[in-house]
XYZ file of C-alpha atoms in Angstrom:
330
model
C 0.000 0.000 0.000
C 0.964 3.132 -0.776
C 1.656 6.064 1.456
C -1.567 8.129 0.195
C -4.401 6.310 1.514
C -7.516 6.457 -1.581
C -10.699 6.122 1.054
C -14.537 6.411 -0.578
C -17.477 6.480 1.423
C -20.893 4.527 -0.173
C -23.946 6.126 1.658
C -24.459 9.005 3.280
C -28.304 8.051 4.756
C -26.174 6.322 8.013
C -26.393 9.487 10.366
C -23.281 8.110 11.627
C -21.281 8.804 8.387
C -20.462 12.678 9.169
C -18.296 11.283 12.381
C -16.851 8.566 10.247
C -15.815 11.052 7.395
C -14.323 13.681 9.927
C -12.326 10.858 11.448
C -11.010 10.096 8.467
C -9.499 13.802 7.482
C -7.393 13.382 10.287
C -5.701 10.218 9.530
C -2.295 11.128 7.507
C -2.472 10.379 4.191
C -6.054 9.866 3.931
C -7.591 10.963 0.441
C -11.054 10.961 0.044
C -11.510 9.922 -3.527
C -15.221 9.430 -4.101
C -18.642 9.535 -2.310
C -21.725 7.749 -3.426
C -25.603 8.287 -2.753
C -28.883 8.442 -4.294
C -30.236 10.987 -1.859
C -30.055 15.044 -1.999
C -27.560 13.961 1.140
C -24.932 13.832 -1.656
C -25.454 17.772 -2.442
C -24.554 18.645 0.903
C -20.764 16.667 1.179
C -17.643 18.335 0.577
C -14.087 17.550 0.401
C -14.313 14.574 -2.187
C -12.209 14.438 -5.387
C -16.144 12.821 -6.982
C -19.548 12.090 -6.456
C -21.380 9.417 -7.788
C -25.308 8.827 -7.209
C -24.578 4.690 -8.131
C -22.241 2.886 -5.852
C -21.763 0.244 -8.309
C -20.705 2.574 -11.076
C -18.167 4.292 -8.069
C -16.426 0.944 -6.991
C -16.271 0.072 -10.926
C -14.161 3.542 -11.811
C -12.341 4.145 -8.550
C -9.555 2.462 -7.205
C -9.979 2.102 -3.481
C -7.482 1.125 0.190
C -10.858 1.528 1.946
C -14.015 2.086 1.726
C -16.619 3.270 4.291
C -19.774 1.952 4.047
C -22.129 3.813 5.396
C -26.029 2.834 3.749
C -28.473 1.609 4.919
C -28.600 -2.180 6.859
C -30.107 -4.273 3.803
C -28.152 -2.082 1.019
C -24.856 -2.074 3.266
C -24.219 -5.950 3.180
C -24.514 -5.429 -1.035
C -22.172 -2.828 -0.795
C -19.770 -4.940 1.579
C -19.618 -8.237 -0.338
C -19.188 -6.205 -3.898
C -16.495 -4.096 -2.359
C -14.869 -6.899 -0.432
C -14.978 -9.056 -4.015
C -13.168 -6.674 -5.614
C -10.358 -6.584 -3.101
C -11.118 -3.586 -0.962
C -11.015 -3.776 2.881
C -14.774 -2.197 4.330
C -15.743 -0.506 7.106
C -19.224 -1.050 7.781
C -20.882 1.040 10.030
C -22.973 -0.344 12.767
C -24.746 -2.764 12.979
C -23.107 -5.630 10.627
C -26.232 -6.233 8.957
C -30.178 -7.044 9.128
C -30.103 -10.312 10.167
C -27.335 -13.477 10.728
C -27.929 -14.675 6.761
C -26.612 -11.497 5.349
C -23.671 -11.427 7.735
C -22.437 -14.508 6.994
C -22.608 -13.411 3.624
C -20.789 -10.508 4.538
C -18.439 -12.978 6.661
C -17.899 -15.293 3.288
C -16.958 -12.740 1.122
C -13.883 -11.153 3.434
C -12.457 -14.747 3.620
C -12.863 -15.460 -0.173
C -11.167 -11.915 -0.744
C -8.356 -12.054 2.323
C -9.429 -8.655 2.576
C -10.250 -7.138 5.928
C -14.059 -6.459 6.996
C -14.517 -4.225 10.226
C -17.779 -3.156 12.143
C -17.649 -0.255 13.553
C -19.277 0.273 17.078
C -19.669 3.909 18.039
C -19.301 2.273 21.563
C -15.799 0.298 21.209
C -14.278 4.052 21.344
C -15.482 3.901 25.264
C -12.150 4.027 27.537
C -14.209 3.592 30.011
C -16.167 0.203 28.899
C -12.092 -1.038 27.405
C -11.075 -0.357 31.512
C -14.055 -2.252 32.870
C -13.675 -5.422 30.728
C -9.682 -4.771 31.341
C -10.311 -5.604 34.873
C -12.728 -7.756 34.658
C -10.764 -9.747 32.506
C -7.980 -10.006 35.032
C -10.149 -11.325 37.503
C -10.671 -8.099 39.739
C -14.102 -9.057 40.639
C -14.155 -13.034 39.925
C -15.762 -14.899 37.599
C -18.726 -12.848 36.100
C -22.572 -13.447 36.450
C -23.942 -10.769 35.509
C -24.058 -8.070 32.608
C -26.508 -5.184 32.351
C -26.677 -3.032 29.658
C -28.727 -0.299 27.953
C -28.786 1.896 25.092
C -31.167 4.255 23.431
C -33.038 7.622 23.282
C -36.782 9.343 22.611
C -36.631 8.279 19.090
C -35.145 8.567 15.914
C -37.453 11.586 14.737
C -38.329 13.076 18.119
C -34.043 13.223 18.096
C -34.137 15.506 14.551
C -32.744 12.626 12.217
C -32.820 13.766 8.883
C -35.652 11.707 7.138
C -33.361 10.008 5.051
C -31.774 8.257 8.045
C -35.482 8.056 9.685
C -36.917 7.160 6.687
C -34.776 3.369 6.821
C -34.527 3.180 10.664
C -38.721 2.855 10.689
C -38.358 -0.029 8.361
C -38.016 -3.099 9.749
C -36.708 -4.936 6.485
C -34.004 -2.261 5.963
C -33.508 -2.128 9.587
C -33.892 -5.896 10.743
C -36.525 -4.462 13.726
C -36.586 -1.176 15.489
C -35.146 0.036 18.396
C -34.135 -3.258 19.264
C -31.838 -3.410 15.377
C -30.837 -0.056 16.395
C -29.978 -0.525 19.846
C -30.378 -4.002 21.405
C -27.057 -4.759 18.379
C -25.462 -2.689 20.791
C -26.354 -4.876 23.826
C -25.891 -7.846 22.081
C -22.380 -7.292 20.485
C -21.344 -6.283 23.829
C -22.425 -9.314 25.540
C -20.906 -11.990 23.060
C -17.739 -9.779 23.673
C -17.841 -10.113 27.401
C -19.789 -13.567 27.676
C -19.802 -15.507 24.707
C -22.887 -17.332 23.028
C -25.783 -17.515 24.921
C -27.608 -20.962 25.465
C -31.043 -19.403 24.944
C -33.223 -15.460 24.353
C -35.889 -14.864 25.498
C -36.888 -10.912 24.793
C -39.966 -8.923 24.599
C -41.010 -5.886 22.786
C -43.440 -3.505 21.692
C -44.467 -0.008 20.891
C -44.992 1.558 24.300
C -44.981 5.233 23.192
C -45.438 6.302 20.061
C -48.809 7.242 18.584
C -47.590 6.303 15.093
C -46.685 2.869 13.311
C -43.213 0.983 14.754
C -42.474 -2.687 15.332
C -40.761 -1.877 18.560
C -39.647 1.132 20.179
C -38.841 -0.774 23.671
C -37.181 -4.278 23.613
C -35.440 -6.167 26.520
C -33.438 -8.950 25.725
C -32.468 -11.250 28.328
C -29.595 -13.508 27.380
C -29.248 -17.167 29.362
C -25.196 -18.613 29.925
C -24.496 -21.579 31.444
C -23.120 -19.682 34.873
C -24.472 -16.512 34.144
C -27.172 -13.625 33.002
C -27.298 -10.799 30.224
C -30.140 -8.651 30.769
C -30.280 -5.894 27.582
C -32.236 -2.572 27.092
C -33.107 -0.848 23.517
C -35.145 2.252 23.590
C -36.736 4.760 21.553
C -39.144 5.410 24.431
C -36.884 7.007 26.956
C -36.802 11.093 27.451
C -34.133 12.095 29.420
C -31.263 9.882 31.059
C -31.258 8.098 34.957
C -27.661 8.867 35.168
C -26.734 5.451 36.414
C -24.132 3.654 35.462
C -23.727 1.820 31.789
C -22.749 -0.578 31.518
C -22.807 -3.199 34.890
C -20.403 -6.290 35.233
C -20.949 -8.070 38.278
C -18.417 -10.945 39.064
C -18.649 -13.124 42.542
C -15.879 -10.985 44.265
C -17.356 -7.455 43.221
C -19.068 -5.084 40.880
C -17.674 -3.028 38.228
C -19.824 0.140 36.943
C -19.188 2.810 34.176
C -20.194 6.194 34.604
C -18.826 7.687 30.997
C -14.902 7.867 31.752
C -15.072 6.699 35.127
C -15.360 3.415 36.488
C -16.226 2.371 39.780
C -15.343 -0.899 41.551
C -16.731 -2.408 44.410
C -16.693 -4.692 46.872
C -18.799 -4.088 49.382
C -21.053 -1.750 50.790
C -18.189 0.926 52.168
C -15.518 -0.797 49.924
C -15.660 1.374 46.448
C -13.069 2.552 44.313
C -13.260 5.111 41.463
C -10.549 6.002 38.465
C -10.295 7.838 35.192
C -9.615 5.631 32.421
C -6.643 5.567 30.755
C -6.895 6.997 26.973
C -7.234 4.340 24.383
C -3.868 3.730 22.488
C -5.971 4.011 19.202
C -9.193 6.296 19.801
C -10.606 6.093 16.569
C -12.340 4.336 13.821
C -10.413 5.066 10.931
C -7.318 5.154 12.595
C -7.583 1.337 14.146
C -8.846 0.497 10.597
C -6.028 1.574 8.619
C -3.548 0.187 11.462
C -5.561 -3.099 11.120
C -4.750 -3.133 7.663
C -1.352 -2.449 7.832
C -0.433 -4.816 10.063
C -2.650 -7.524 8.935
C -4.158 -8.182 11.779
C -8.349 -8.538 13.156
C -10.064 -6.228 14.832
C -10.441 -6.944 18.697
C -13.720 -6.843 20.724
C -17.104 -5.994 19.238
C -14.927 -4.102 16.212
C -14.090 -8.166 14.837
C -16.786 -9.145 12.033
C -17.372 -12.617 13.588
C -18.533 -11.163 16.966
C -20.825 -8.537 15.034
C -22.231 -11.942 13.345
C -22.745 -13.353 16.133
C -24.477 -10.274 17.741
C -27.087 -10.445 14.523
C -27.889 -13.862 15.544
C -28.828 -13.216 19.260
C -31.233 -10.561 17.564
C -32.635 -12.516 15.389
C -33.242 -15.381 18.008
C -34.495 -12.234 20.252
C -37.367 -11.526 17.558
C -38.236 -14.732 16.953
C -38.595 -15.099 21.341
C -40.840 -11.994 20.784
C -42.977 -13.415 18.220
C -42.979 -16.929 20.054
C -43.398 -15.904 23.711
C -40.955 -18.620 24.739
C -36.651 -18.490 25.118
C -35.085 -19.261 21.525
C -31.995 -20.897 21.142
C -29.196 -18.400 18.641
C-alpha cells in the first residue's frame, strides 16, 4: 500500500457517516476519492475528489485502500460483499447487517477476498467500557454473572434525524426491527464480547410510546449462559437519562460500573473505588482500521466481524422469542 491512503465512502443516509468522514481527514495520508448516494444527502458533502449517485458505477471507476460503508442495513451488506470481491477492505458502520444470513454473507466474502471487513461500534471508542472489561478480565471481581446493559433515546425523529436516516430506521426490512436493530445490536455485540454465546433469548417488545406505526420502540433482551445472566435494554421510548451507570459487570468478588470515563469498583457496601480511564492507544475508527490493515491483523472486541455476526444472531433469536413468547436458542 501506498503512502496516500484512496478512502470512498458509499452512503451518506447512516447518520453516523459525518463522524466517520471527519475521522477520516485526520488520519495522515487519507484521500477521500469518491462519495456515493442516491439521496439530496450527496449535495450537501464536501471535500471529495467525486460524487457518484450509483455505488456500483463508483467501486467500478475508482480504485480504493478503503471504503466506508455507510447505507443503509439491507443495502450495506450489497455494498460490503461487492467491495470486499473486488479486493477492498470495508468498514461497515454499525450494525453488521439485518439479520445473521446477510452477515455470513458478509463474513464469506472477506475470507474469499483475504481482505479485511470491520464493524464499527460507536461504543468500542469507550475508555471507560475497554477499563471495565480490562479488569474484569484479570479477575478483579471473579468470575462474572452478571451483565446489564442499555442503550437508546426518545426516538429517531423526536431526536431531529434527517428523514433520510429516519426514513430506513422505521423499516423493519431495511432495519432488521426497530429500536431493538438499532440498539439491542449494541447490547448484544457487547455481551458476546464479554460472555460468549448464549444458550437461549428470550426478549420482549413492543411499541410503548409512540402514537404512530413501529415494530418496537422498547425491547429487553435477556440472554441465558451456562453460569451466568445478560439482561439488555433498547429504547426509543426514553426522554431524558437516569444517570446510572452503563454498563454493569458483576463478578462473585465485586461489581464493576461505568459512569462515561469513570469506572467504579466495588466490593462491598463501604468498599468502592473510582478512576479515570486511561486513553485508548488508538481512539478512533479510521485510525484502528487503517492500522488493522497495515499490520494484517483482526479487529479486537465488538470491532471483529465474527462477533458482530454473532451479535445479529442473538437478535434474530431475540425476535423470533418476541414473536414466540418462549426463550429461543441463537
Amino acid at each position: 500500500m501506498s503512502q496516500t491512503i484512496r478512502v470512498g465512502v458509499a452512503g451518506l443516509t447512516h447518520g453516523h457517516v459525518g463522524g466517520l468522514i471527519e475521522s477520516w481527514k485526520k488520519v495522515e495520508g487519507a484521500h477521500l476519492v469518491a462519495v456515493s448516494d442516491h439521496t439530496p444527502l450527496l449535495d450537501g458533502v464536501n471535500g471529495f475528489d467525486r460524487k457518484y449517485t450509483d455505488w456500483r458505477e463508483m467501486l467500478d471507476k475508482e480504485t480504493f485502500d478503503a471504503l466506508v460503508v455507510t447505507s443503509n442495513n439491507v443495502e450495506s451488506t450489497e455494498i460490503a460483499i461487492a467491495a470486499l470481491n473486488k479486493g477492498i477492505p470495508c468498514m461497515v458502520e454499525k450494525a453488521m447487517a439485518a439479520n445473521a444470513a446477510d452477515a455470513d454473507r458478509m463474513l464469506a466474502a472477506a475470507k474469499a477476498s483475504g481482505k479485511l471487513l470491520m464493524i464499527n461500534w460507536p461504543l468500542a471508542w469507550s475508555a471507560g467500557l475497554h477499563e471495565a472489561v480490562g479488569q474484569a478480565n484479570s479477575g478483579e471481581v471473579g468470575d462474572l454473572f452478571y451483565l446489564r446493559y442499555r442503550n437508546g433515546h426518545n426516538g429517531p425523529r423526536e431526536i431531529g434525524c434527517d428523514e433520510y436516516f429516519v426514513g430506513w430506521l422505521y423499516d423493519e426490512k431495511l432495519n432488521g426491527g426497530g429500536s431493538i436493530a438499532d440498539f439491542g445490536s449494541y447490547g448484544a455485540a457487547l455481551a458476546r464480547w464479554i460472555l460468549g454465546m448464549p444458550e437461549s433469548v428470550f426478549c420482549f417488545r413492543g411499541n410503548l410510546t409512540k402514537d404512530y406505526d413501529v415494530c418496537d420502540d422498547h425491547a429487553v433482551i435477556v440472554l441465558k449462559y451456562p453460569h451466568a445472566h445478560a439482561y439488555l435494554e433498547s429504547t426509543w421510548a426514553t426522554k431524558g437519562d437516569d444517570a446510572s451507570a452503563n454498563p454493569v459487570l458483576s463478578g462473585k468478588e465485586g461489581t464493576l460500573a461505568v459512569n462515561g470515563n469513570k469506572v467504579v469498583t466495588s466490593k462491598g457496601w463501604n468498599d468502592k473505588s473510582e478512576i479515570d480511564a486511561p486513553a485508548l492507544e488508538i481512539g478512533g475508527p479510521a485510525e484502528y482500521f487503517l492500522h488493522c490493515i497495515k499490520t494484517g491483523t483482526q479487529p479486537e472486541g465488538i470491532l471483529n466481524s465474527e462477533i458482530s455476526a454473532d451479535a445479529c444472531r442473538i437478535l434474530d433469536a431475540a425476535i423470533r422469542s418476541s414473536a414466540s413468547g418462549k426463550a429461543e436458542t441463537p
